[in-house]
Coordinates of C-alpha atoms and ligand atoms in Angstrom, one line a residue:
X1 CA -69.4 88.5 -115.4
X2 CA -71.7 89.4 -112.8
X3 CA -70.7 88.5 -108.8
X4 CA -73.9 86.5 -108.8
X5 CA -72.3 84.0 -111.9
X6 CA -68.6 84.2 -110.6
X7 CA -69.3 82.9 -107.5
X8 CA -72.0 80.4 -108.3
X9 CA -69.2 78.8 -111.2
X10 CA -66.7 78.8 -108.2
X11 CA -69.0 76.6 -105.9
X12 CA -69.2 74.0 -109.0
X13 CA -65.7 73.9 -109.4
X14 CA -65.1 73.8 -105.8
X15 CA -67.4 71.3 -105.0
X16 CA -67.4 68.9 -108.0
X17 CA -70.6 65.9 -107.7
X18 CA -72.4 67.7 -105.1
X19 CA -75.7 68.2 -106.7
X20 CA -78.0 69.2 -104.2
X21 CA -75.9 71.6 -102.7
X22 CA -75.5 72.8 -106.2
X23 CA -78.8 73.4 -106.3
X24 CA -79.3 75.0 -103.1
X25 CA -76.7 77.9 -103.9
X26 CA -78.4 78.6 -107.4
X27 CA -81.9 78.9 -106.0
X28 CA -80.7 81.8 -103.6
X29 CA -77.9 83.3 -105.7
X30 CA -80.4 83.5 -108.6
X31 CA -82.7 84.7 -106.1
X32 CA -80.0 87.3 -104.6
X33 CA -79.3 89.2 -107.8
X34 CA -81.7 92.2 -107.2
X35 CA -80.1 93.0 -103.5
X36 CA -76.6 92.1 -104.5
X37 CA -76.4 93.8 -107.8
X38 CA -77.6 96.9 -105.9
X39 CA -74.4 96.7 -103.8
X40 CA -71.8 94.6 -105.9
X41 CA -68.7 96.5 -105.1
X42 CA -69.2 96.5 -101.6
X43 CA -69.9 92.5 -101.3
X44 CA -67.2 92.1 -103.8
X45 CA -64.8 93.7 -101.9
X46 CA -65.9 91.6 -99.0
X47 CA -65.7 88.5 -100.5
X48 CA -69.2 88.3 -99.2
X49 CA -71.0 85.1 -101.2
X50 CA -67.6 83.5 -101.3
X51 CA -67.9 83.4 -97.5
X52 CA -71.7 82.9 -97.7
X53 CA -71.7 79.7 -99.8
X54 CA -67.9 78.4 -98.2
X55 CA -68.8 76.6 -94.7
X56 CA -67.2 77.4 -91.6
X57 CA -66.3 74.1 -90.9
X58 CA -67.2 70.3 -92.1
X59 CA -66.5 67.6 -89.7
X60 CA -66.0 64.2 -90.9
X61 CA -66.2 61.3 -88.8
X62 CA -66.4 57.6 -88.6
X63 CA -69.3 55.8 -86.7
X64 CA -68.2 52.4 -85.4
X65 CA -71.1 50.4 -83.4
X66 CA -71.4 46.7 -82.3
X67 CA -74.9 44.9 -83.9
X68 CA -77.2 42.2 -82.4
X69 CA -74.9 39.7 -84.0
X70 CA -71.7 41.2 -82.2
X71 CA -70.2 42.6 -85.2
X72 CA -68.7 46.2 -85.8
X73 CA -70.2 48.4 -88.2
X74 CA -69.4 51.5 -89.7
X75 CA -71.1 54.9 -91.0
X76 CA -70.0 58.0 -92.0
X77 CA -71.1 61.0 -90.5
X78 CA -70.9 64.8 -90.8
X79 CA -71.1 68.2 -89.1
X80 CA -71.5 71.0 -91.2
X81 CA -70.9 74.4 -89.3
X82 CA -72.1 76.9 -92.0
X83 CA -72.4 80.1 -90.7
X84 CA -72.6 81.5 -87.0
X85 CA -73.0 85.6 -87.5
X86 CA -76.5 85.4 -85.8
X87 CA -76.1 83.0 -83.9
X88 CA -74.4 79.3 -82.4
X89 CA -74.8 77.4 -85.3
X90 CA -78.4 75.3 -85.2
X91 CA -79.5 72.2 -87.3
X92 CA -80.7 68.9 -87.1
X93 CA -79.4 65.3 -87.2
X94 CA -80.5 63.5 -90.3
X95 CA -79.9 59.4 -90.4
X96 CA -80.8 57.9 -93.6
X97 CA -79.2 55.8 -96.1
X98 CA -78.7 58.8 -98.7
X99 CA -76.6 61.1 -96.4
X100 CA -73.3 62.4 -98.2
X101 CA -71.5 65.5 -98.2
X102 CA -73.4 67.5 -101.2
X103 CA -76.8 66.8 -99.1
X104 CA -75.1 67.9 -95.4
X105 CA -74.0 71.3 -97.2
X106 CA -77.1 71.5 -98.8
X107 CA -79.2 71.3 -95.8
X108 CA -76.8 73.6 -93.6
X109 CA -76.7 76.2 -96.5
X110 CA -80.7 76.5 -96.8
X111 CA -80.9 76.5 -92.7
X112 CA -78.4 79.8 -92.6
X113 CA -81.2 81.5 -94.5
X114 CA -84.1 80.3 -92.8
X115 CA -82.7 80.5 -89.1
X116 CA -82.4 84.2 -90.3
X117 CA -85.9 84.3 -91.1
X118 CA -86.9 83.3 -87.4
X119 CA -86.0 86.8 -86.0
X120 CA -84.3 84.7 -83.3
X121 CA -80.3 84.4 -82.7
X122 CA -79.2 81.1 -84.3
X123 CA -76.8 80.5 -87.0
X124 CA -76.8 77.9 -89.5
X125 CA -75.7 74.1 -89.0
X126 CA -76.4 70.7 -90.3
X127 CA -75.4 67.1 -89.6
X128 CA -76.0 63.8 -89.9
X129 CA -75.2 59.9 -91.2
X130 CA -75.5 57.1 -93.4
X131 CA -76.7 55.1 -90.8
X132 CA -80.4 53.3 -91.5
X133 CA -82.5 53.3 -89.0
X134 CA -84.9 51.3 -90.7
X135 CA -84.8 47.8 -88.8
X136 CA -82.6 48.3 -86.6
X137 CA -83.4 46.9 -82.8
X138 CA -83.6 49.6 -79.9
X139 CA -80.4 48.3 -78.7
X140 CA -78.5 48.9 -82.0
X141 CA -79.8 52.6 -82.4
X142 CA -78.5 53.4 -78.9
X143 CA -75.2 52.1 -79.8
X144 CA -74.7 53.9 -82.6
X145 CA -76.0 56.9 -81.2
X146 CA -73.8 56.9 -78.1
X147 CA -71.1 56.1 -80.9
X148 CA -72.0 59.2 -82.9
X149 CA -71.9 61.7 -79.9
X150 CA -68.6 60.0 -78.7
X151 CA -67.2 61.9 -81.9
X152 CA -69.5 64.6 -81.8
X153 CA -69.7 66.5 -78.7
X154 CA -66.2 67.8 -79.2
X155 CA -67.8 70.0 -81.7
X156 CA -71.2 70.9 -79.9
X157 CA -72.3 72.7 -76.4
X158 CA -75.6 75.4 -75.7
X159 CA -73.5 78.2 -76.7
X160 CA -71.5 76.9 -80.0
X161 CA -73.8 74.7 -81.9
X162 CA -77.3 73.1 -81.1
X163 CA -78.2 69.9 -83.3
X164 CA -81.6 68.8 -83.2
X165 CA -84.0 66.3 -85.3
X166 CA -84.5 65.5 -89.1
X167 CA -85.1 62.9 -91.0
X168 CA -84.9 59.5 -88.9
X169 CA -84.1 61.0 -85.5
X170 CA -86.9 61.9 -83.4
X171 CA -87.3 61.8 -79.6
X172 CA -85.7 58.2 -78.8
X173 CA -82.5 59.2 -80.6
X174 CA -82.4 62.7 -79.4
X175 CA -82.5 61.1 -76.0
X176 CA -79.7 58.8 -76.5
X177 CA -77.4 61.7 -78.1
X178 CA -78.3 63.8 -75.5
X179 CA -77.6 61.3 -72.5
X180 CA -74.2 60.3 -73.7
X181 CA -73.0 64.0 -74.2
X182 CA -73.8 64.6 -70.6
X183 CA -72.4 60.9 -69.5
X184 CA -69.1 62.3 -71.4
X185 CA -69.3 66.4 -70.6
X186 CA -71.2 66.3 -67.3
X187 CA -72.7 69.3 -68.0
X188 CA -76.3 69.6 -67.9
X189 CA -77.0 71.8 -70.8
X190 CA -79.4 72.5 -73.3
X191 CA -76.8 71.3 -76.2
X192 CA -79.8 69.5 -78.1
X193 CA -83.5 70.5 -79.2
X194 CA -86.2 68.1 -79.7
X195 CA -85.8 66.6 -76.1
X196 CA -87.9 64.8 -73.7
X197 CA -90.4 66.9 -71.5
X198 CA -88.9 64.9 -68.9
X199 CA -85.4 66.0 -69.2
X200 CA -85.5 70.2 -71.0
X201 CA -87.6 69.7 -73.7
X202 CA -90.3 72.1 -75.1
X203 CA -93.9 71.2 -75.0
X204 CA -95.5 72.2 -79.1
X205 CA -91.6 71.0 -80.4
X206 CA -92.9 67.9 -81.6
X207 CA -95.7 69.7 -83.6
X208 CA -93.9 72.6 -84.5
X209 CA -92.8 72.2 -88.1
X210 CA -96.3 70.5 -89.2
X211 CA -98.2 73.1 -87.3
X212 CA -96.2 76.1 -88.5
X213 CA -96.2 74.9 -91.8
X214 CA -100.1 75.3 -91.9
X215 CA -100.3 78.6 -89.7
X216 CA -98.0 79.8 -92.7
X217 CA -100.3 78.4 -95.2
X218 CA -102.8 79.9 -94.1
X219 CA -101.9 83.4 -93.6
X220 CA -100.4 82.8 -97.3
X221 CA -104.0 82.2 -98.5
X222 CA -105.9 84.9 -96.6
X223 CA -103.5 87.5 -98.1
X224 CA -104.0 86.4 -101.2
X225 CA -108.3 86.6 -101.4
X226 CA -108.2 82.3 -100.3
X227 CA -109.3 80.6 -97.2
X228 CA -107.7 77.5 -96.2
X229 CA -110.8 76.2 -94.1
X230 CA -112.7 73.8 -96.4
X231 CA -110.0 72.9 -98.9
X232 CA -108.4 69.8 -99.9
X233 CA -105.1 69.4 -99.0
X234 CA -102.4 66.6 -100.5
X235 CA -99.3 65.7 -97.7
X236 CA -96.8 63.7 -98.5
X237 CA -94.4 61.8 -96.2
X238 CA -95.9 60.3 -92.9
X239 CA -93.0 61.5 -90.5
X240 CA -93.1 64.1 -88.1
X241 CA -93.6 67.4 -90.2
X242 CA -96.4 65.3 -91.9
X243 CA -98.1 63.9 -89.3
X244 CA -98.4 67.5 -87.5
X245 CA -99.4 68.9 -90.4
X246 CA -102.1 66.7 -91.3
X247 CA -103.4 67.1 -87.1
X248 CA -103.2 71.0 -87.6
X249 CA -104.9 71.2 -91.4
X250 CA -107.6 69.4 -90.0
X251 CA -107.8 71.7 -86.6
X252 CA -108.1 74.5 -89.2
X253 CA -111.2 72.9 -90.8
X254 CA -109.1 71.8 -94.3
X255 CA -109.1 68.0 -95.2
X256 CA -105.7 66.3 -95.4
X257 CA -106.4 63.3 -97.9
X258 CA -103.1 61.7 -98.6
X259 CA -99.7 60.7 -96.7
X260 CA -96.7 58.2 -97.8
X261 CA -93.6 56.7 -96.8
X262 CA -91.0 55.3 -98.9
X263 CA -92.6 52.5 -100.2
X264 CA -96.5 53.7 -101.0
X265 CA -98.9 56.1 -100.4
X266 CA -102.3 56.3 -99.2
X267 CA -105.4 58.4 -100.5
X268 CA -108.2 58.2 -97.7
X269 CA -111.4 60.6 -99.4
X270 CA -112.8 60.4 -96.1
X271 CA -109.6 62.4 -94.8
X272 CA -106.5 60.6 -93.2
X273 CA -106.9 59.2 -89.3
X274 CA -104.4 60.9 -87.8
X275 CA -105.1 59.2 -84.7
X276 CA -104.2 56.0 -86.7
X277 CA -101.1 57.2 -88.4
X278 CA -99.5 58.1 -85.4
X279 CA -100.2 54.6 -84.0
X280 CA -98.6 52.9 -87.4
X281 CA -95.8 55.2 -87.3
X282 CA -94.8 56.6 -84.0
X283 CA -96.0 53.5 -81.9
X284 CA -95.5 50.8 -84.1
X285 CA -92.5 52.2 -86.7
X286 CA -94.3 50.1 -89.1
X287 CA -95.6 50.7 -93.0
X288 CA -98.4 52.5 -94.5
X289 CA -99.7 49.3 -95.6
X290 CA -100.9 49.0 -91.8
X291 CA -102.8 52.0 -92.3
X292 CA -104.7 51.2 -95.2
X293 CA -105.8 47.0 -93.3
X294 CA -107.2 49.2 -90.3
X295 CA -109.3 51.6 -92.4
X296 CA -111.6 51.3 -95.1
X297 CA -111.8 53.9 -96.6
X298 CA -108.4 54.4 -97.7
X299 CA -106.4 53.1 -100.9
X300 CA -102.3 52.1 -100.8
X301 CA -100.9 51.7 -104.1
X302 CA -96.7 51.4 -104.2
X303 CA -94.9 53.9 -105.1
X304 CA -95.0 57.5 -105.5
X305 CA -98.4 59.1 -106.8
X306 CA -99.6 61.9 -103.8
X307 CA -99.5 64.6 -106.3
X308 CA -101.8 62.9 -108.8
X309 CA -104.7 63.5 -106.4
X310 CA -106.8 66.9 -107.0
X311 CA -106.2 68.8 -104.1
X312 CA -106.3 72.6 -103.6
X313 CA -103.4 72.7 -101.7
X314 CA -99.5 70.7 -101.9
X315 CA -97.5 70.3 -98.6
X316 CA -94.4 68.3 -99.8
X317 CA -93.1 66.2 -96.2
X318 CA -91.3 64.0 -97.1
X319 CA -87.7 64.6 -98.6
X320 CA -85.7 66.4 -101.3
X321 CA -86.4 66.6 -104.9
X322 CA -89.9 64.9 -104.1
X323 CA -91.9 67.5 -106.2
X324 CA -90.6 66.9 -109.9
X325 CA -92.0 69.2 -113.2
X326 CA -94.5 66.5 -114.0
X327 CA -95.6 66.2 -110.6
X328 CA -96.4 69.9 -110.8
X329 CA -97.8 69.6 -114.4
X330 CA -100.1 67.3 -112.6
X331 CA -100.9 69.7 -109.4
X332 CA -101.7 72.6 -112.0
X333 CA -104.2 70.5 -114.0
X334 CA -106.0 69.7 -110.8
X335 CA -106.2 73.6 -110.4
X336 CA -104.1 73.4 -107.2
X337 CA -103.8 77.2 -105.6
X338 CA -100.8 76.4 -103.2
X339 CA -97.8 74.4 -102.7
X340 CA -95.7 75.1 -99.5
X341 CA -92.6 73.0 -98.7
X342 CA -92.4 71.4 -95.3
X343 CA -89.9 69.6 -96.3
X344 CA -86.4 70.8 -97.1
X345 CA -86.5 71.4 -100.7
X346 CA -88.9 68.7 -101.9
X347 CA -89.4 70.8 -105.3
X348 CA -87.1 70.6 -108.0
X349 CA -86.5 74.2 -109.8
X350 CA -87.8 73.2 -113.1
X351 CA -91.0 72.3 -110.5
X352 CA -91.2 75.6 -108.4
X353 CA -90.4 78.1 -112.1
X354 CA -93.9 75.8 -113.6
X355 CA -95.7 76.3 -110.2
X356 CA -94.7 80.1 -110.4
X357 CA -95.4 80.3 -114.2
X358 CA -98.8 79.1 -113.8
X359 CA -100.0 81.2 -110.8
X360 CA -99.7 78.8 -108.2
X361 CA -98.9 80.4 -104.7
X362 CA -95.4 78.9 -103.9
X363 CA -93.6 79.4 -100.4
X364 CA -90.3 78.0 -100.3
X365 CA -89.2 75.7 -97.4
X366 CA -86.8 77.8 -95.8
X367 CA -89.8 80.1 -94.7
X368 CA -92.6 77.4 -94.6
X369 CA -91.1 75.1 -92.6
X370 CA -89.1 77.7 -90.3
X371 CA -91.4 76.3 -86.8
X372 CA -89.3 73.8 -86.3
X373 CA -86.3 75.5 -85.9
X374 CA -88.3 78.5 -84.5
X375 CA -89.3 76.6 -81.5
X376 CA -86.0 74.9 -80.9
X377 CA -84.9 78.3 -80.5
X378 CA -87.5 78.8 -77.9
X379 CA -86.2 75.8 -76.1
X380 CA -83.0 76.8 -75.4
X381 CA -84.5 80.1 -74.1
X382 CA -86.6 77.8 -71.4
X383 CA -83.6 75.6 -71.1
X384 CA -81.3 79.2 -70.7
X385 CA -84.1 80.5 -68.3
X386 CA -84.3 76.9 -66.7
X387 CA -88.6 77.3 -67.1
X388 CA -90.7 75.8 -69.2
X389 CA -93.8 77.5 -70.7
X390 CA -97.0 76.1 -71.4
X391 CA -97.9 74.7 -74.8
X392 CA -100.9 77.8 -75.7
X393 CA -97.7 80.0 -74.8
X394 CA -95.4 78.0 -77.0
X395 CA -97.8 77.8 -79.8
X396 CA -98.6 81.4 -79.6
X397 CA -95.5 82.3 -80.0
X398 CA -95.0 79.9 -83.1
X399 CA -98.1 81.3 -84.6
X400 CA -96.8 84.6 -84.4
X401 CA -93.3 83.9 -85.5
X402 CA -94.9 82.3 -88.8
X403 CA -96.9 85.0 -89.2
X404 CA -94.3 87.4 -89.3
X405 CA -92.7 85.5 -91.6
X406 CA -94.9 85.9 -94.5
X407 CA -95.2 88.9 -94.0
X408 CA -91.4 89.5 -94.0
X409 CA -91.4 87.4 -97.2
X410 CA -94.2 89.4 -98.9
X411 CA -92.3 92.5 -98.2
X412 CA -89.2 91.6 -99.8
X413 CA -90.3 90.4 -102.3
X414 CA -92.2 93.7 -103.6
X415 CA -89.6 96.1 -102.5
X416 CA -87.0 94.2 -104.7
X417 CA -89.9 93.9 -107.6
X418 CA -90.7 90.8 -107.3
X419 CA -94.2 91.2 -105.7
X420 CA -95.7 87.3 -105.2
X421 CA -92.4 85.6 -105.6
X422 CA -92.0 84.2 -102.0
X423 CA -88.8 82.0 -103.0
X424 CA -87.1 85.8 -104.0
X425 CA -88.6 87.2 -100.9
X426 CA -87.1 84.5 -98.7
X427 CA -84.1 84.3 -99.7
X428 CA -83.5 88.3 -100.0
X429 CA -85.0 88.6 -96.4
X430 CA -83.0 86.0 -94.9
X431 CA -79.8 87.2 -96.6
X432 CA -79.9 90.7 -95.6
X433 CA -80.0 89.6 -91.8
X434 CA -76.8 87.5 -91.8
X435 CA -74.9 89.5 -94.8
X436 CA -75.2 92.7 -92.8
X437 CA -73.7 90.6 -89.6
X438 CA -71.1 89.0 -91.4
X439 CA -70.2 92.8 -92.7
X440 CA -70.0 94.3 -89.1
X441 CA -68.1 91.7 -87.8
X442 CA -65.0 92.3 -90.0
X443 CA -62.9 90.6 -91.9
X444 CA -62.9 86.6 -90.9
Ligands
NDP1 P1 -89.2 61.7 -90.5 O1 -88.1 60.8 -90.5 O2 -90.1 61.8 -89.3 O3 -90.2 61.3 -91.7 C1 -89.8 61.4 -93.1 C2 -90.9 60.8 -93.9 O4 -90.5 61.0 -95.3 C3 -91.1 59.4 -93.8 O5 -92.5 59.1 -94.0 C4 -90.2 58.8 -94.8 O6 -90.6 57.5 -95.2 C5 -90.3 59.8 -95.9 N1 -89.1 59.8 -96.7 C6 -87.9 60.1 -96.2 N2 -86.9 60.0 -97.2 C7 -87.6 59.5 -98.3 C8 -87.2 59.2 -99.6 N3 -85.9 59.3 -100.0 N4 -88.1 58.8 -100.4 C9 -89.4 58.7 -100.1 N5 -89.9 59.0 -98.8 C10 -89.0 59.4 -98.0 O7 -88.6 63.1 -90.9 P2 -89.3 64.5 -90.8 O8 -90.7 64.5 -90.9 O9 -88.7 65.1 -89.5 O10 -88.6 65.3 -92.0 C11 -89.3 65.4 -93.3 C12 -88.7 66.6 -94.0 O11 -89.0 67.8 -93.3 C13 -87.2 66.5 -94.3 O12 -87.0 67.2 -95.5 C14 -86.7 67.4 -93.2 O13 -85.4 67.9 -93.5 C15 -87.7 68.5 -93.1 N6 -87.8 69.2 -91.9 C16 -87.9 68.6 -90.7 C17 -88.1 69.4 -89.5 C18 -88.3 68.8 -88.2 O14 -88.5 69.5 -87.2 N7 -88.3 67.5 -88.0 C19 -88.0 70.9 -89.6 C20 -87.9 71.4 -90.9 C21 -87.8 70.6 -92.0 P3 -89.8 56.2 -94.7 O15 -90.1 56.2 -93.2 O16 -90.4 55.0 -95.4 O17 -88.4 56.4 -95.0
2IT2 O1 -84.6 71.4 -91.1 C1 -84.8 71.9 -90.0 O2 -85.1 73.0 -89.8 C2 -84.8 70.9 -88.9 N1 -84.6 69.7 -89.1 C3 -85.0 71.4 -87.5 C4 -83.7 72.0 -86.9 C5 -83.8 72.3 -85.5 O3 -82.7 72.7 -85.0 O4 -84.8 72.3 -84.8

């Protein structure tokens, strides 16, 4: 049996009922075969995808926090510490309902590959909770935050492993975490990303993933005979990476007609207010169905249906497994050209083959939404440096870090024969990075 099969069939044994994680490994191991089958003896030997795919560490830990009413509750939460050759391990903080193990090592597995793809020195990491934000008072989300980072920062610091944002933690909870590892360290360090202008954060953070997301897109189109200005694009989710992509599509003269949350979605023809969405969402933490009273022009229906909509280009925002085969049945039908992820792996695989299948331009998340991270890593360079840089010099930088990465993409891709396959590409160029770190570092 190949390496490639063997090690995939021992993370499924290993790991029974994780399926996303499951699906995680396949995508890159069945994307790995041309630059491990070139060297199978050697990674063999070195137990290399064993060690890849096995995480350094997992925390578990319990949350307890006091409610409005005075009672305790509890949450599970998790640190995954995947793999630090490159780098201190680096990841965000996801809080949301769905939060188990499988989806942790899932998200901490794809981040090892795209931290690589930065070009900057961070390893791979994920964490998060079970905790829902959703409802929850100002008071309560402190408490459980401080609770969290009570656990937590035993495990953390600048130079070990830097958790940032995700899904349901933005700037009030990064605040929170970050003032009650200092209340318990006293160390004024730059052990979080995502912070406050106020207090270490970088400006162009908040906008990074949404904004990179699109510099990537476009660059993906221009080398391909396209031109993003003009088009239609379809976003879904209405969070952060959304909400910054939508700003930035528009700055590059596409039209960003649709958004959702996880009870609707909107399609506004006239091209979604972003102004307006960041009112219902970041001011007011309210629903979609806010948007749609204040504008006239726009149409909420329940439910999913974004991808129904002819656009030219997809940006998937929102969550995991978000894209499914019909979805992209539909997208192709509409004569969509591109679908890049800014979420972390919105598309199924039966999705992303269909997209591929059918000549739609597909770049995976791990490259597409790489800003993000990319510009946490430039934080903790300010924070090392103890300056702070302007946003055009932040930005630039982004831009050219994105930039770079399709073009590091489209390079693997061809020199392993897979010219136009961007989720090969990615996962080739990212592996190659850490694998030949892990491989001078010895035996561990
Ligand atoms: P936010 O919490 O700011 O926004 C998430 C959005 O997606 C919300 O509109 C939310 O709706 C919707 N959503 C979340 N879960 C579901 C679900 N299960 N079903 C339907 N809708 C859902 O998160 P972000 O924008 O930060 O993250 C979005 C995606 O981008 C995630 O996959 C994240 O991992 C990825 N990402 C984020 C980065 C960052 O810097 N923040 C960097 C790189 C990737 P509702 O509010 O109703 O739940
Ligand atoms: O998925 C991701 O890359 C993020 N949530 C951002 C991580 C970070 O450390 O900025």
């Amino acid at each position: 049996m190949s390496y490639v099969d063997e090690v995939y069939g021992k993370v499924v044994a290993q790991n029974p009922a994780q399926p996303e994680f499951h699906q995680a490994v396949k995508e890159v191991l069945e994307s790995l075969r041309p630059a491990i089958e070139s060297n199978e003896g050697k990674y063999r030997r070195e137990a290399l995808l064993e060690r890849l795919t096995t995480p350094d560490r997992l925390i578990q830990f319990r949350v307890s926090w006091v409610d409005d009413q005075g009672n305790i509750q509890v949450n599970n939460a998790y640190r995954v510490q995947f793999n630090n050759a490159i780098g201190p391990y680096k990841g965000g903080i996801r809080l949301h309902p769905s939060v188990n193990q499988s989806v942790i090592k899932f998200l901490g597995f794809e981040q090892i590959f795209k931290n690589s793809l930065t070009g900057l020195p961070i390893g791979g990491g994920k964490g998060g909770s079970d905790f829902d934000p959703k409802g929850k008072s100002d008071r309560e989300i402190m408490a459980f935050c401080q609770s969290f980072m009570t656990e937590l920062y035993k495990y953390i610091g600048a130079d070990v492993d830097v958790p940032a944002g995700d899904i349901g933690v933005g700037a009030r909870e990064i605040g929170y975490f970050y003032g009650q590892y200092k209340r318990i360290r006293g160390l004024y360090e730059g052990v979080l990303t995502g912070k406050g202008l106020s207090y270490g954060g970088s400006l162009a953070r908040k906008e990074a993933t949404g904004y990179g997301l699109l510099y990537l897109t476009e660059e993906l189109m221009k080398c391909n005979g396209h031109q993003l200005a003009g088009k239609t694009v379809a976003v879904s989710g209405a969070g952060n990476v959304a909400i910054y992509a939508i700003q930035k599509a528009w700055q590059l003269g596409a039209k960003p007609v649709t958004c959702s949350d996880s009870t609707g979605w909107i399609y506004d023809p006239e091209g979604i207010d972003v102004a307006l969405l960041r009112e219902v969402k970041e001011v007011r933490r309210a629903r979609l169905t806010e948007y749609a009273a204040a504008r006239p022009s726009a149409v909420y229906t329940e439910g999913k249906g974004v991808w129904s909509i002819k656009c030219d280009v997809a940006l998937p925002c929102a969550t995991q497994n978000e894209l499914l085969l019909e979805d992209a049945k539909l997208l192709v039908a509409n004569g969509c050209t591109a679908v890049c992820e800014g979420a972390n792996m919105p598309t199924t695989l039966e999705a992303t083959e269909y997209l591929q299948n059918n000549g739609v331009l597909f770049c995976p998340g791990k490259a597409a939404n790489a800003g993000g991270v990319a510009t946490s890593a430039l934080e903790m360079s300010q924070n090392s440096e103890r300056l702070s840089w302007s946003f055009e010099e932040v930005d630039a930088k982004l831009k050219g870090i994105m930039v770079n990465i399709f073009h590091n993409v489209d390079a693997a891709a061809r020199e392993y024969g897979a010219e136009g396959n961007y989720v090969v590409g990615a996962n080739i160029a990212g592996f190659l990075k850490v694998a030949d770190a892990m491989t001078a570092q010895g035996a561990y």
